[in-house]
Amino acid sequence: MKVRQPIVTVLGHVDSGKTSLLDKIRGTGVQGREAGGITQHIGASFLPREIIKKRCGPLYGKISGSDVQVPGVLVIDTPGHEVFTNLRARGGSAADIAILVVDVNRGFQPQTSESLRVLQARKVPFVVALNKVDQIPGWRKSDAPFITGAIEIQDASIRADLEQKIYDVVGTLSVLGYSSEAFYNVKDFAKEVAIVPMSARSGVGIPELLAVLVGLTQQYLSARLEQGSKESRGIVLEVNDEVGIGPSANMILIDGELGMNDTILVAKRDGVVSTKPKAILLPKPLDEMRDPRDKFRPVERVEAAAGIKVASPDLGGVLPGSAVYITSDAAEVGRLKKEMEAEMKSVFIETETD
Ligand code: GDP
């Protein structure tokens, strides 16, 4: 059975380090070719399994559920994209899994709790990234793996301090109904939220964070990610009108695939419209981009999960957040349209009474 990559979002309080974490994961700003192998999508970055394997090192072999083998992870680039996480796709959130970033020295802050409410409402599993451990006074820098190296070289008082900070988070989460543990003490990742101490600056803990994400996904999300009989669908992030492209919608393809001959259905203020893509666009790899105006390359077909730009004159006025339904069967368009209209109506009524 084919399994797609999970869609990962990063949430948390302003200044907790979401952008820095994304940058570090993507390898932007990192010397030379370390970013190689990571492909840019529209609004997202794809980390193939091989790259994650390399970053995790020996830790990768310890990931359970490795018989499932997800092809990688698709990380949504815009940090704090509560909107995306909160978007109602069939079966909960459009995001499959989330990283909740908490500043280790500040603990839970107002937007941390807000993000958590979104995750709770949409039933999105998450990992806590306890960021900025390098800022704990007296912390010694180390690039070693967390448990076997980076934590061992710290003074006893620093270790005690970190333990205390972890248990503060455990305490806060338990009040909110979650049981949680430092990742190295978690026995059942389906029942306990893993807390990974890390630093987006030094990079310590990031392999562990990726390993926990992949492990969680492989063990508990495989049914959600299986592609066998899933209908093709997505969600609109933004709508633009660009010179040389015309009206276009940036969307995340969540399940299935989209080809140039398919019909897509999206919502506008006054109802559902159907159209065929005039172009399906992906960002050009950086080294092929000679002219910055020439940012995209057209493709014939794309498979989920992916971040794409779809151009079509009919896409002007599409609502950001709209669901995207896709079919290759013209006879299905009517049925999908009805389904989508019914869904819109129910969402509308629900927001009205919120
Ligand atoms: P965001 O608002 O959550 O996206 O946070 P940013 O990624 O912009 O980070 C806010 C500030 O914290 C910036 O000045 C970062 O350089 C800094 N920062 C982020 N992560 C770390 C970290 O792990 N260690 C240290 N020392 N600083 C960090």
PDB file of C-alpha atoms in Angstrom, residues 42-335:
ATOM      1  CA  ILE A  42       4.857  26.218  -2.776  1.00  0.00           C
ATOM      2  CA  GLY A  43       4.510  27.113   0.904  1.00  0.00           C
ATOM      3  CA  ALA A  44       6.185  23.919   2.044  1.00  0.00           C
ATOM      4  CA  SER A  45       9.451  21.985   2.064  1.00  0.00           C
ATOM      5  CA  PHE A  46       9.779  18.282   1.457  1.00  0.00           C
ATOM      6  CA  LEU A  47      12.363  16.344   3.429  1.00  0.00           C
ATOM      7  CA  PRO A  48      12.837  12.956   1.820  1.00  0.00           C
ATOM      8  CA  ARG A  49      13.369   9.941   4.053  1.00  0.00           C
ATOM      9  CA  GLU A  50      17.019   9.669   3.025  1.00  0.00           C
ATOM     10  CA  ILE A  51      17.753  13.165   4.338  1.00  0.00           C
ATOM     11  CA  ILE A  52      15.963  12.500   7.612  1.00  0.00           C
ATOM     12  CA  LYS A  53      17.871   9.239   7.911  1.00  0.00           C
ATOM     13  CA  LYS A  54      21.140  11.066   7.417  1.00  0.00           C
ATOM     14  CA  ARG A  55      20.296  13.756   9.948  1.00  0.00           C
ATOM     15  CA  CYS A  56      19.119  11.218  12.528  1.00  0.00           C
ATOM     16  CA  GLY A  57      22.175   8.997  12.177  1.00  0.00           C
ATOM     17  CA  PRO A  58      22.127   5.819  14.316  1.00  0.00           C
ATOM     18  CA  LEU A  59      18.959   7.080  15.975  1.00  0.00           C
ATOM     19  CA  TYR A  60      16.998   6.309  12.811  1.00  0.00           C
ATOM     20  CA  GLY A  61      17.419   2.561  13.327  1.00  0.00           C
ATOM     21  CA  LYS A  62      15.653   2.913  16.676  1.00  0.00           C
ATOM     22  CA  ILE A  63      12.480   4.392  15.199  1.00  0.00           C
ATOM     23  CA  SER A  64       9.654   1.951  15.691  1.00  0.00           C
ATOM     24  CA  GLY A  65       7.081   1.149  13.040  1.00  0.00           C
ATOM     25  CA  SER A  66       9.788   1.385  10.417  1.00  0.00           C
ATOM     26  CA  ASP A  67       8.054  -1.327   8.381  1.00  0.00           C
ATOM     27  CA  VAL A  68       5.617   1.353   7.178  1.00  0.00           C
ATOM     28  CA  GLN A  69       8.275   3.626   5.679  1.00  0.00           C
ATOM     29  CA  VAL A  70       6.768   7.025   5.005  1.00  0.00           C
ATOM     30  CA  PRO A  71       8.571   8.674   2.081  1.00  0.00           C
ATOM     31  CA  GLY A  72       9.542  11.725   4.155  1.00  0.00           C
ATOM     32  CA  VAL A  73       7.762  14.708   5.646  1.00  0.00           C
ATOM     33  CA  LEU A  74       6.196  17.786   4.068  1.00  0.00           C
ATOM     34  CA  VAL A  75       6.737  20.733   6.407  1.00  0.00           C
ATOM     35  CA  ILE A  76       4.504  23.775   5.925  1.00  0.00           C
ATOM     36  CA  ASP A  77       6.858  26.757   5.662  1.00  0.00           C
ATOM     37  CA  THR A  78       4.764  29.480   7.204  1.00  0.00           C
ATOM     38  CA  PRO A  79       5.344  29.238  10.907  1.00  0.00           C
ATOM     39  CA  GLY A  80       2.437  29.650  13.245  1.00  0.00           C
ATOM     40  CA  HIS A  81       0.051  28.735  10.504  1.00  0.00           C
ATOM     41  CA  GLU A  82      -2.836  28.259  12.897  1.00  0.00           C
ATOM     42  CA  VAL A  83      -5.047  29.009   9.952  1.00  0.00           C
ATOM     43  CA  PHE A  84      -3.770  25.972   8.109  1.00  0.00           C
ATOM     44  CA  THR A  85      -3.881  23.723  11.140  1.00  0.00           C
ATOM     45  CA  ASN A  86      -7.345  24.966  11.953  1.00  0.00           C
ATOM     46  CA  LEU A  87      -8.676  24.474   8.438  1.00  0.00           C
ATOM     47  CA  ARG A  88     -11.299  21.880   8.424  1.00  0.00           C
ATOM     48  CA  ALA A  89     -10.479  19.151   6.007  1.00  0.00           C
ATOM     49  CA  ARG A  90     -12.503  15.959   6.042  1.00  0.00           C
ATOM     50  CA  GLY A  91     -11.240  13.908   8.992  1.00  0.00           C
ATOM     51  CA  GLY A  92     -10.115  16.824  11.124  1.00  0.00           C
ATOM     52  CA  SER A  93      -7.217  19.085  10.244  1.00  0.00           C
ATOM     53  CA  ALA A  94      -5.383  19.473   6.977  1.00  0.00           C
ATOM     54  CA  ALA A  95      -2.221  19.027   9.038  1.00  0.00           C
ATOM     55  CA  ASP A  96      -1.413  15.452  10.004  1.00  0.00           C
ATOM     56  CA  ILE A  97       0.962  16.279  12.808  1.00  0.00           C
ATOM     57  CA  ALA A  98       2.360  19.380  14.515  1.00  0.00           C
ATOM     58  CA  ILE A  99       5.422  20.646  16.310  1.00  0.00           C
ATOM     59  CA  LEU A 100       4.489  22.899  19.221  1.00  0.00           C
ATOM     60  CA  VAL A 101       7.494  25.112  19.954  1.00  0.00           C
ATOM     61  CA  VAL A 102       7.960  26.247  23.555  1.00  0.00           C
ATOM     62  CA  ASP A 103      10.762  28.529  24.740  1.00  0.00           C
ATOM     63  CA  VAL A 104      12.433  26.519  27.505  1.00  0.00           C
ATOM     64  CA  ASN A 105      13.159  29.617  29.560  1.00  0.00           C
ATOM     65  CA  ARG A 106       9.671  31.061  29.280  1.00  0.00           C
ATOM     66  CA  GLY A 107       7.489  27.976  29.370  1.00  0.00           C
ATOM     67  CA  PHE A 108       3.872  28.192  28.200  1.00  0.00           C
ATOM     68  CA  GLN A 109       2.910  31.632  26.872  1.00  0.00           C
ATOM     69  CA  PRO A 110      -0.470  32.924  25.683  1.00  0.00           C
ATOM     70  CA  GLN A 111      -0.058  31.841  22.053  1.00  0.00           C
ATOM     71  CA  THR A 112       1.289  28.446  23.140  1.00  0.00           C
ATOM     72  CA  SER A 113      -2.030  27.779  24.821  1.00  0.00           C
ATOM     73  CA  GLU A 114      -3.909  29.185  21.835  1.00  0.00           C
ATOM     74  CA  SER A 115      -2.025  26.873  19.476  1.00  0.00           C
ATOM     75  CA  LEU A 116      -2.747  23.971  21.756  1.00  0.00           C
ATOM     76  CA  ARG A 117      -6.458  24.728  21.686  1.00  0.00           C
ATOM     77  CA  VAL A 118      -6.359  24.562  17.886  1.00  0.00           C
ATOM     78  CA  LEU A 119      -4.543  21.224  18.006  1.00  0.00           C
ATOM     79  CA  GLN A 120      -6.987  19.911  20.566  1.00  0.00           C
ATOM     80  CA  ALA A 121     -10.050  21.015  18.588  1.00  0.00           C
ATOM     81  CA  ARG A 122      -8.762  19.406  15.383  1.00  0.00           C
ATOM     82  CA  LYS A 123      -7.322  16.349  17.125  1.00  0.00           C
ATOM     83  CA  VAL A 124      -3.872  16.862  15.641  1.00  0.00           C
ATOM     84  CA  PRO A 125      -1.147  14.799  17.328  1.00  0.00           C
ATOM     85  CA  PHE A 126       1.900  16.867  18.259  1.00  0.00           C
ATOM     86  CA  VAL A 127       5.397  16.865  19.666  1.00  0.00           C
ATOM     87  CA  VAL A 128       6.658  19.618  21.971  1.00  0.00           C
ATOM     88  CA  ALA A 129       9.951  21.171  20.845  1.00  0.00           C
ATOM     89  CA  LEU A 130      11.411  22.681  24.009  1.00  0.00           C
ATOM     90  CA  ASN A 131      13.588  25.212  22.250  1.00  0.00           C
ATOM     91  CA  LYS A 132      16.574  27.387  23.221  1.00  0.00           C
ATOM     92  CA  VAL A 133      18.227  24.937  25.638  1.00  0.00           C
ATOM     93  CA  ASP A 134      21.484  26.686  24.682  1.00  0.00           C
ATOM     94  CA  GLN A 135      20.172  29.710  26.572  1.00  0.00           C
ATOM     95  CA  ILE A 136      19.864  27.897  29.872  1.00  0.00           C
ATOM     96  CA  PRO A 137      22.487  29.749  31.955  1.00  0.00           C
ATOM     97  CA  GLY A 138      25.599  27.582  32.127  1.00  0.00           C
ATOM     98  CA  TRP A 139      24.617  25.260  29.248  1.00  0.00           C
ATOM     99  CA  ARG A 140      27.620  23.742  27.477  1.00  0.00           C
ATOM    100  CA  LYS A 141      27.403  23.569  23.717  1.00  0.00           C
ATOM    101  CA  SER A 142      27.576  20.112  22.190  1.00  0.00           C
ATOM    102  CA  ASP A 143      26.675  18.643  18.828  1.00  0.00           C
ATOM    103  CA  ALA A 144      26.465  15.153  20.270  1.00  0.00           C
ATOM    104  CA  PRO A 145      23.198  13.219  20.345  1.00  0.00           C
ATOM    105  CA  PHE A 146      21.051  14.416  23.175  1.00  0.00           C
ATOM    106  CA  ILE A 147      20.854  11.496  25.590  1.00  0.00           C
ATOM    107  CA  THR A 148      24.259   9.943  25.054  1.00  0.00           C
ATOM    108  CA  GLY A 149      26.231  13.163  24.784  1.00  0.00           C
ATOM    109  CA  ALA A 150      24.777  16.640  24.991  1.00  0.00           C
ATOM    110  CA  ILE A 151      23.018  16.070  28.295  1.00  0.00           C
ATOM    111  CA  GLU A 152      25.856  14.110  29.877  1.00  0.00           C
ATOM    112  CA  ILE A 153      28.404  16.871  29.621  1.00  0.00           C
ATOM    113  CA  GLN A 154      26.206  19.333  31.523  1.00  0.00           C
ATOM    114  CA  ASP A 155      26.771  20.069  35.190  1.00  0.00           C
ATOM    115  CA  ALA A 156      24.394  18.319  37.563  1.00  0.00           C
ATOM    116  CA  SER A 157      22.717  21.620  38.401  1.00  0.00           C
ATOM    117  CA  ILE A 158      22.038  22.351  34.717  1.00  0.00           C
ATOM    118  CA  ARG A 159      20.571  18.899  34.227  1.00  0.00           C
ATOM    119  CA  ALA A 160      18.369  19.402  37.261  1.00  0.00           C
ATOM    120  CA  ASP A 161      17.338  22.777  35.888  1.00  0.00           C
ATOM    121  CA  LEU A 162      16.364  21.238  32.532  1.00  0.00           C
ATOM    122  CA  GLU A 163      14.462  18.416  34.270  1.00  0.00           C
ATOM    123  CA  GLN A 164      12.576  21.037  36.249  1.00  0.00           C
ATOM    124  CA  LYS A 165      11.705  22.969  33.076  1.00  0.00           C
ATOM    125  CA  ILE A 166      10.518  19.771  31.399  1.00  0.00           C
ATOM    126  CA  TYR A 167       8.330  18.960  34.375  1.00  0.00           C
ATOM    127  CA  ASP A 168       6.864  22.447  34.349  1.00  0.00           C
ATOM    128  CA  VAL A 169       5.672  21.706  30.807  1.00  0.00           C
ATOM    129  CA  VAL A 170       4.456  18.247  31.875  1.00  0.00           C
ATOM    130  CA  GLY A 171       2.484  19.941  34.649  1.00  0.00           C
ATOM    131  CA  THR A 172       0.904  22.522  32.369  1.00  0.00           C
ATOM    132  CA  LEU A 173      -0.002  19.898  29.791  1.00  0.00           C
ATOM    133  CA  SER A 174      -1.568  17.653  32.406  1.00  0.00           C
ATOM    134  CA  VAL A 175      -3.875  20.456  33.519  1.00  0.00           C
ATOM    135  CA  LEU A 176      -4.958  20.666  29.881  1.00  0.00           C
ATOM    136  CA  GLY A 177      -5.671  16.944  29.778  1.00  0.00           C
ATOM    137  CA  TYR A 178      -2.512  15.605  28.156  1.00  0.00           C
ATOM    138  CA  SER A 179      -0.045  13.239  29.671  1.00  0.00           C
ATOM    139  CA  SER A 180       3.476  13.946  28.516  1.00  0.00           C
ATOM    140  CA  GLU A 181       7.092  13.000  29.168  1.00  0.00           C
ATOM    141  CA  ALA A 182      10.587  13.831  28.017  1.00  0.00           C
ATOM    142  CA  PHE A 183      10.919  11.822  24.785  1.00  0.00           C
ATOM    143  CA  TYR A 184      13.500   9.465  26.285  1.00  0.00           C
ATOM    144  CA  ASN A 185      11.016   8.430  28.980  1.00  0.00           C
ATOM    145  CA  VAL A 186       7.967   8.000  26.755  1.00  0.00           C
ATOM    146  CA  LYS A 187       6.696   4.433  26.760  1.00  0.00           C
ATOM    147  CA  ASP A 188       3.723   4.789  24.447  1.00  0.00           C
ATOM    148  CA  PHE A 189       3.872   7.604  21.904  1.00  0.00           C
ATOM    149  CA  ALA A 190       0.151   7.172  21.168  1.00  0.00           C
ATOM    150  CA  LYS A 191      -0.753   8.038  24.761  1.00  0.00           C
ATOM    151  CA  GLU A 192       1.963  10.433  25.848  1.00  0.00           C
ATOM    152  CA  VAL A 193       3.079  13.655  24.224  1.00  0.00           C
ATOM    153  CA  ALA A 194       6.845  13.634  23.706  1.00  0.00           C
ATOM    154  CA  ILE A 195       8.854  16.662  24.834  1.00  0.00           C
ATOM    155  CA  VAL A 196      12.126  17.116  22.954  1.00  0.00           C
ATOM    156  CA  PRO A 197      14.630  19.581  24.444  1.00  0.00           C
ATOM    157  CA  MET A 198      16.485  21.220  21.559  1.00  0.00           C
ATOM    158  CA  SER A 199      18.102  24.323  20.154  1.00  0.00           C
ATOM    159  CA  ALA A 200      17.283  25.796  16.782  1.00  0.00           C
ATOM    160  CA  ARG A 201      20.544  27.728  17.076  1.00  0.00           C
ATOM    161  CA  SER A 202      23.009  24.922  17.781  1.00  0.00           C
ATOM    162  CA  GLY A 203      20.914  22.155  16.258  1.00  0.00           C
ATOM    163  CA  VAL A 204      21.120  19.927  19.312  1.00  0.00           C
ATOM    164  CA  GLY A 205      17.980  17.797  19.691  1.00  0.00           C
ATOM    165  CA  ILE A 206      16.796  18.283  16.107  1.00  0.00           C
ATOM    166  CA  PRO A 207      17.661  14.726  14.997  1.00  0.00           C
ATOM    167  CA  GLU A 208      15.683  13.475  17.992  1.00  0.00           C
ATOM    168  CA  LEU A 209      12.759  15.740  17.080  1.00  0.00           C
ATOM    169  CA  LEU A 210      12.721  14.404  13.514  1.00  0.00           C
ATOM    170  CA  ALA A 211      13.031  10.825  14.734  1.00  0.00           C
ATOM    171  CA  VAL A 212      10.091  11.226  17.112  1.00  0.00           C
ATOM    172  CA  LEU A 213       7.997  12.807  14.319  1.00  0.00           C
ATOM    173  CA  VAL A 214       8.732  10.017  11.861  1.00  0.00           C
ATOM    174  CA  GLY A 215       8.224   7.331  14.499  1.00  0.00           C
ATOM    175  CA  LEU A 216       4.864   8.761  15.556  1.00  0.00           C
ATOM    176  CA  THR A 217       3.759   9.037  11.963  1.00  0.00           C
ATOM    177  CA  GLN A 218       4.754   5.523  11.020  1.00  0.00           C
ATOM    178  CA  GLN A 219       3.134   3.953  14.023  1.00  0.00           C
ATOM    179  CA  TYR A 220      -0.062   5.884  14.375  1.00  0.00           C
ATOM    180  CA  LEU A 221      -0.911   7.713  11.194  1.00  0.00           C
ATOM    181  CA  SER A 222      -0.390   5.114   8.504  1.00  0.00           C
ATOM    182  CA  ALA A 223      -4.135   4.584   7.908  1.00  0.00           C
ATOM    183  CA  ARG A 224      -4.560   8.315   7.400  1.00  0.00           C
ATOM    184  CA  LEU A 225      -1.647   8.400   4.980  1.00  0.00           C
ATOM    185  CA  GLU A 226      -2.488   5.342   2.891  1.00  0.00           C
ATOM    186  CA  GLN A 227      -3.321   6.395  -0.641  1.00  0.00           C
ATOM    187  CA  GLY A 228      -5.086   3.311  -2.072  1.00  0.00           C
ATOM    188  CA  SER A 229      -8.669   4.489  -2.428  1.00  0.00           C
ATOM    189  CA  LYS A 230      -8.398   8.066  -1.188  1.00  0.00           C
ATOM    190  CA  GLU A 231     -10.165  10.728  -3.209  1.00  0.00           C
ATOM    191  CA  SER A 232      -7.905  13.499  -4.446  1.00  0.00           C
ATOM    192  CA  ARG A 233      -8.329  16.638  -2.386  1.00  0.00           C
ATOM    193  CA  GLY A 234      -6.522  19.652  -1.057  1.00  0.00           C
ATOM    194  CA  ILE A 235      -6.885  23.028   0.544  1.00  0.00           C
ATOM    195  CA  VAL A 236      -6.303  26.588  -0.713  1.00  0.00           C
ATOM    196  CA  LEU A 237      -3.721  28.649   1.199  1.00  0.00           C
ATOM    197  CA  GLU A 238      -3.594  31.855  -0.848  1.00  0.00           C
ATOM    198  CA  VAL A 239      -4.951  33.356  -4.014  1.00  0.00           C
ATOM    199  CA  ASN A 240      -2.814  35.614  -6.218  1.00  0.00           C
ATOM    200  CA  ASP A 241      -2.900  37.391  -9.516  1.00  0.00           C
ATOM    201  CA  GLU A 242       0.655  37.485 -10.789  1.00  0.00           C
ATOM    202  CA  VAL A 243       2.135  39.038 -13.874  1.00  0.00           C
ATOM    203  CA  GLY A 244       2.648  36.375 -16.498  1.00  0.00           C
ATOM    204  CA  ILE A 245       0.602  33.805 -14.571  1.00  0.00           C
ATOM    205  CA  GLY A 246      -2.778  35.413 -14.027  1.00  0.00           C
ATOM    206  CA  PRO A 247      -5.193  34.280 -11.331  1.00  0.00           C
ATOM    207  CA  SER A 248      -3.708  31.393  -9.399  1.00  0.00           C
ATOM    208  CA  ALA A 249      -4.193  29.578  -6.128  1.00  0.00           C
ATOM    209  CA  ASN A 250      -1.469  28.233  -3.865  1.00  0.00           C
ATOM    210  CA  MET A 251      -2.721  24.989  -2.478  1.00  0.00           C
ATOM    211  CA  ILE A 252      -1.667  21.976  -0.508  1.00  0.00           C
ATOM    212  CA  LEU A 253      -2.604  18.723  -2.189  1.00  0.00           C
ATOM    213  CA  ILE A 254      -3.456  16.529   0.782  1.00  0.00           C
ATOM    214  CA  ASP A 255      -4.427  13.217  -0.811  1.00  0.00           C
ATOM    215  CA  GLY A 256      -4.342  11.683  -4.259  1.00  0.00           C
ATOM    216  CA  GLU A 257      -3.011  13.488  -7.309  1.00  0.00           C
ATOM    217  CA  LEU A 258      -3.664  16.324  -9.713  1.00  0.00           C
ATOM    218  CA  GLY A 259      -3.043  16.248 -13.450  1.00  0.00           C
ATOM    219  CA  MET A 260      -3.546  18.762 -16.228  1.00  0.00           C
ATOM    220  CA  ASN A 261      -6.699  17.005 -17.470  1.00  0.00           C
ATOM    221  CA  ASP A 262      -8.386  16.804 -14.082  1.00  0.00           C
ATOM    222  CA  THR A 263     -11.227  19.014 -12.936  1.00  0.00           C
ATOM    223  CA  ILE A 264     -10.784  20.905  -9.687  1.00  0.00           C
ATOM    224  CA  LEU A 265     -13.618  22.278  -7.579  1.00  0.00           C
ATOM    225  CA  VAL A 266     -13.091  25.176  -5.208  1.00  0.00           C
ATOM    226  CA  ALA A 267     -15.288  27.602  -3.293  1.00  0.00           C
ATOM    227  CA  LYS A 268     -15.875  31.258  -4.043  1.00  0.00           C
ATOM    228  CA  ARG A 269     -18.038  33.608  -2.024  1.00  0.00           C
ATOM    229  CA  ASP A 270     -21.060  32.919  -4.188  1.00  0.00           C
ATOM    230  CA  GLY A 271     -20.646  29.181  -4.617  1.00  0.00           C
ATOM    231  CA  VAL A 272     -18.557  26.291  -5.880  1.00  0.00           C
ATOM    232  CA  VAL A 273     -16.786  26.578  -9.231  1.00  0.00           C
ATOM    233  CA  SER A 274     -15.137  23.896 -11.318  1.00  0.00           C
ATOM    234  CA  THR A 275     -12.183  24.455 -13.618  1.00  0.00           C
ATOM    235  CA  LYS A 276      -9.220  22.765 -15.256  1.00  0.00           C
ATOM    236  CA  PRO A 277      -5.696  23.908 -14.467  1.00  0.00           C
ATOM    237  CA  LYS A 278      -4.056  26.059 -17.084  1.00  0.00           C
ATOM    238  CA  ALA A 279      -0.780  25.269 -15.374  1.00  0.00           C
ATOM    239  CA  ILE A 280       0.395  23.304 -12.341  1.00  0.00           C
ATOM    240  CA  LEU A 281       3.497  25.003 -10.984  1.00  0.00           C
ATOM    241  CA  LEU A 282       6.286  24.076  -8.591  1.00  0.00           C
ATOM    242  CA  PRO A 283       9.175  26.323  -7.548  1.00  0.00           C
ATOM    243  CA  LYS A 284      12.279  25.976  -9.680  1.00  0.00           C
ATOM    244  CA  PRO A 285      15.317  24.585  -7.893  1.00  0.00           C
ATOM    245  CA  LEU A 286      17.529  27.504  -6.814  1.00  0.00           C
ATOM    246  CA  ASP A 287      20.403  26.565  -9.097  1.00  0.00           C
ATOM    247  CA  GLU A 288      18.127  26.633 -12.153  1.00  0.00           C
ATOM    248  CA  MET A 289      16.739  30.054 -11.342  1.00  0.00           C
ATOM    249  CA  ARG A 290      18.645  32.470 -13.538  1.00  0.00           C
ATOM    250  CA  ASP A 291      16.018  35.198 -13.551  1.00  0.00           C
ATOM    251  CA  PRO A 292      14.180  35.792 -10.263  1.00  0.00           C
ATOM    252  CA  ARG A 293      10.987  36.536 -12.208  1.00  0.00           C
ATOM    253  CA  ASP A 294      11.147  33.041 -13.595  1.00  0.00           C
ATOM    254  CA  LYS A 295      10.369  31.294 -10.342  1.00  0.00           C
ATOM    255  CA  PHE A 296       8.239  28.342 -11.351  1.00  0.00           C
ATOM    256  CA  ARG A 297       8.411  25.233 -13.459  1.00  0.00           C
ATOM    257  CA  PRO A 298       5.273  23.696 -14.932  1.00  0.00           C
ATOM    258  CA  VAL A 299       4.511  20.030 -14.303  1.00  0.00           C
ATOM    259  CA  GLU A 300       1.975  17.684 -15.906  1.00  0.00           C
ATOM    260  CA  ARG A 301       1.047  15.834 -12.735  1.00  0.00           C
ATOM    261  CA  VAL A 302       1.736  15.975  -9.044  1.00  0.00           C
ATOM    262  CA  GLU A 303       1.166  13.516  -6.193  1.00  0.00           C
ATOM    263  CA  ALA A 304       0.176  14.215  -2.578  1.00  0.00           C
ATOM    264  CA  ALA A 305       1.320  15.520  -0.333  1.00  0.00           C
ATOM    265  CA  ALA A 306       2.533  18.603  -2.189  1.00  0.00           C
ATOM    266  CA  GLY A 307       2.443  22.381  -2.158  1.00  0.00           C
ATOM    267  CA  ILE A 308       1.529  23.673  -5.631  1.00  0.00           C
ATOM    268  CA  LYS A 309       0.427  26.756  -7.502  1.00  0.00           C
ATOM    269  CA  VAL A 310      -2.471  26.180  -9.862  1.00  0.00           C
ATOM    270  CA  ALA A 311      -3.141  28.805 -12.517  1.00  0.00           C
ATOM    271  CA  SER A 312      -6.522  29.221 -14.168  1.00  0.00           C
ATOM    272  CA  PRO A 313      -8.594  32.278 -15.121  1.00  0.00           C
ATOM    273  CA  ASP A 314     -11.462  30.774 -13.097  1.00  0.00           C
ATOM    274  CA  LEU A 315      -9.493  30.875  -9.857  1.00  0.00           C
ATOM    275  CA  GLY A 316      -9.831  34.631  -9.286  1.00  0.00           C
ATOM    276  CA  GLY A 317     -11.862  35.202  -6.131  1.00  0.00           C
ATOM    277  CA  VAL A 318     -11.385  31.755  -4.655  1.00  0.00           C
ATOM    278  CA  LEU A 319     -11.570  31.796  -0.874  1.00  0.00           C
ATOM    279  CA  PRO A 320      -8.359  31.072   1.011  1.00  0.00           C
ATOM    280  CA  GLY A 321      -9.100  28.082   3.196  1.00  0.00           C
ATOM    281  CA  SER A 322     -11.450  26.592   0.629  1.00  0.00           C
ATOM    282  CA  ALA A 323     -11.422  22.843   0.239  1.00  0.00           C
ATOM    283  CA  VAL A 324     -10.222  21.575  -3.148  1.00  0.00           C
ATOM    284  CA  TYR A 325     -11.841  18.524  -4.665  1.00  0.00           C
ATOM    285  CA  ILE A 326     -10.260  16.902  -7.698  1.00  0.00           C
ATOM    286  CA  THR A 327     -11.579  14.367 -10.173  1.00  0.00           C
ATOM    287  CA  SER A 328     -10.521  12.900 -13.503  1.00  0.00           C
ATOM    288  CA  ASP A 329     -14.089  11.779 -14.158  1.00  0.00           C
ATOM    289  CA  ALA A 330     -16.377  14.424 -15.706  1.00  0.00           C
ATOM    290  CA  ALA A 331     -19.420  12.457 -14.484  1.00  0.00           C
ATOM    291  CA  GLU A 332     -18.309  12.976 -10.882  1.00  0.00           C
ATOM    292  CA  VAL A 333     -18.215  16.773 -11.018  1.00  0.00           C
ATOM    293  CA  GLY A 334     -21.920  17.224 -10.212  1.00  0.00           C
ATOM    294  CA  ARG A 335     -21.834  14.907  -7.217  1.00  0.00           C
TER     295      ARG A 335
END
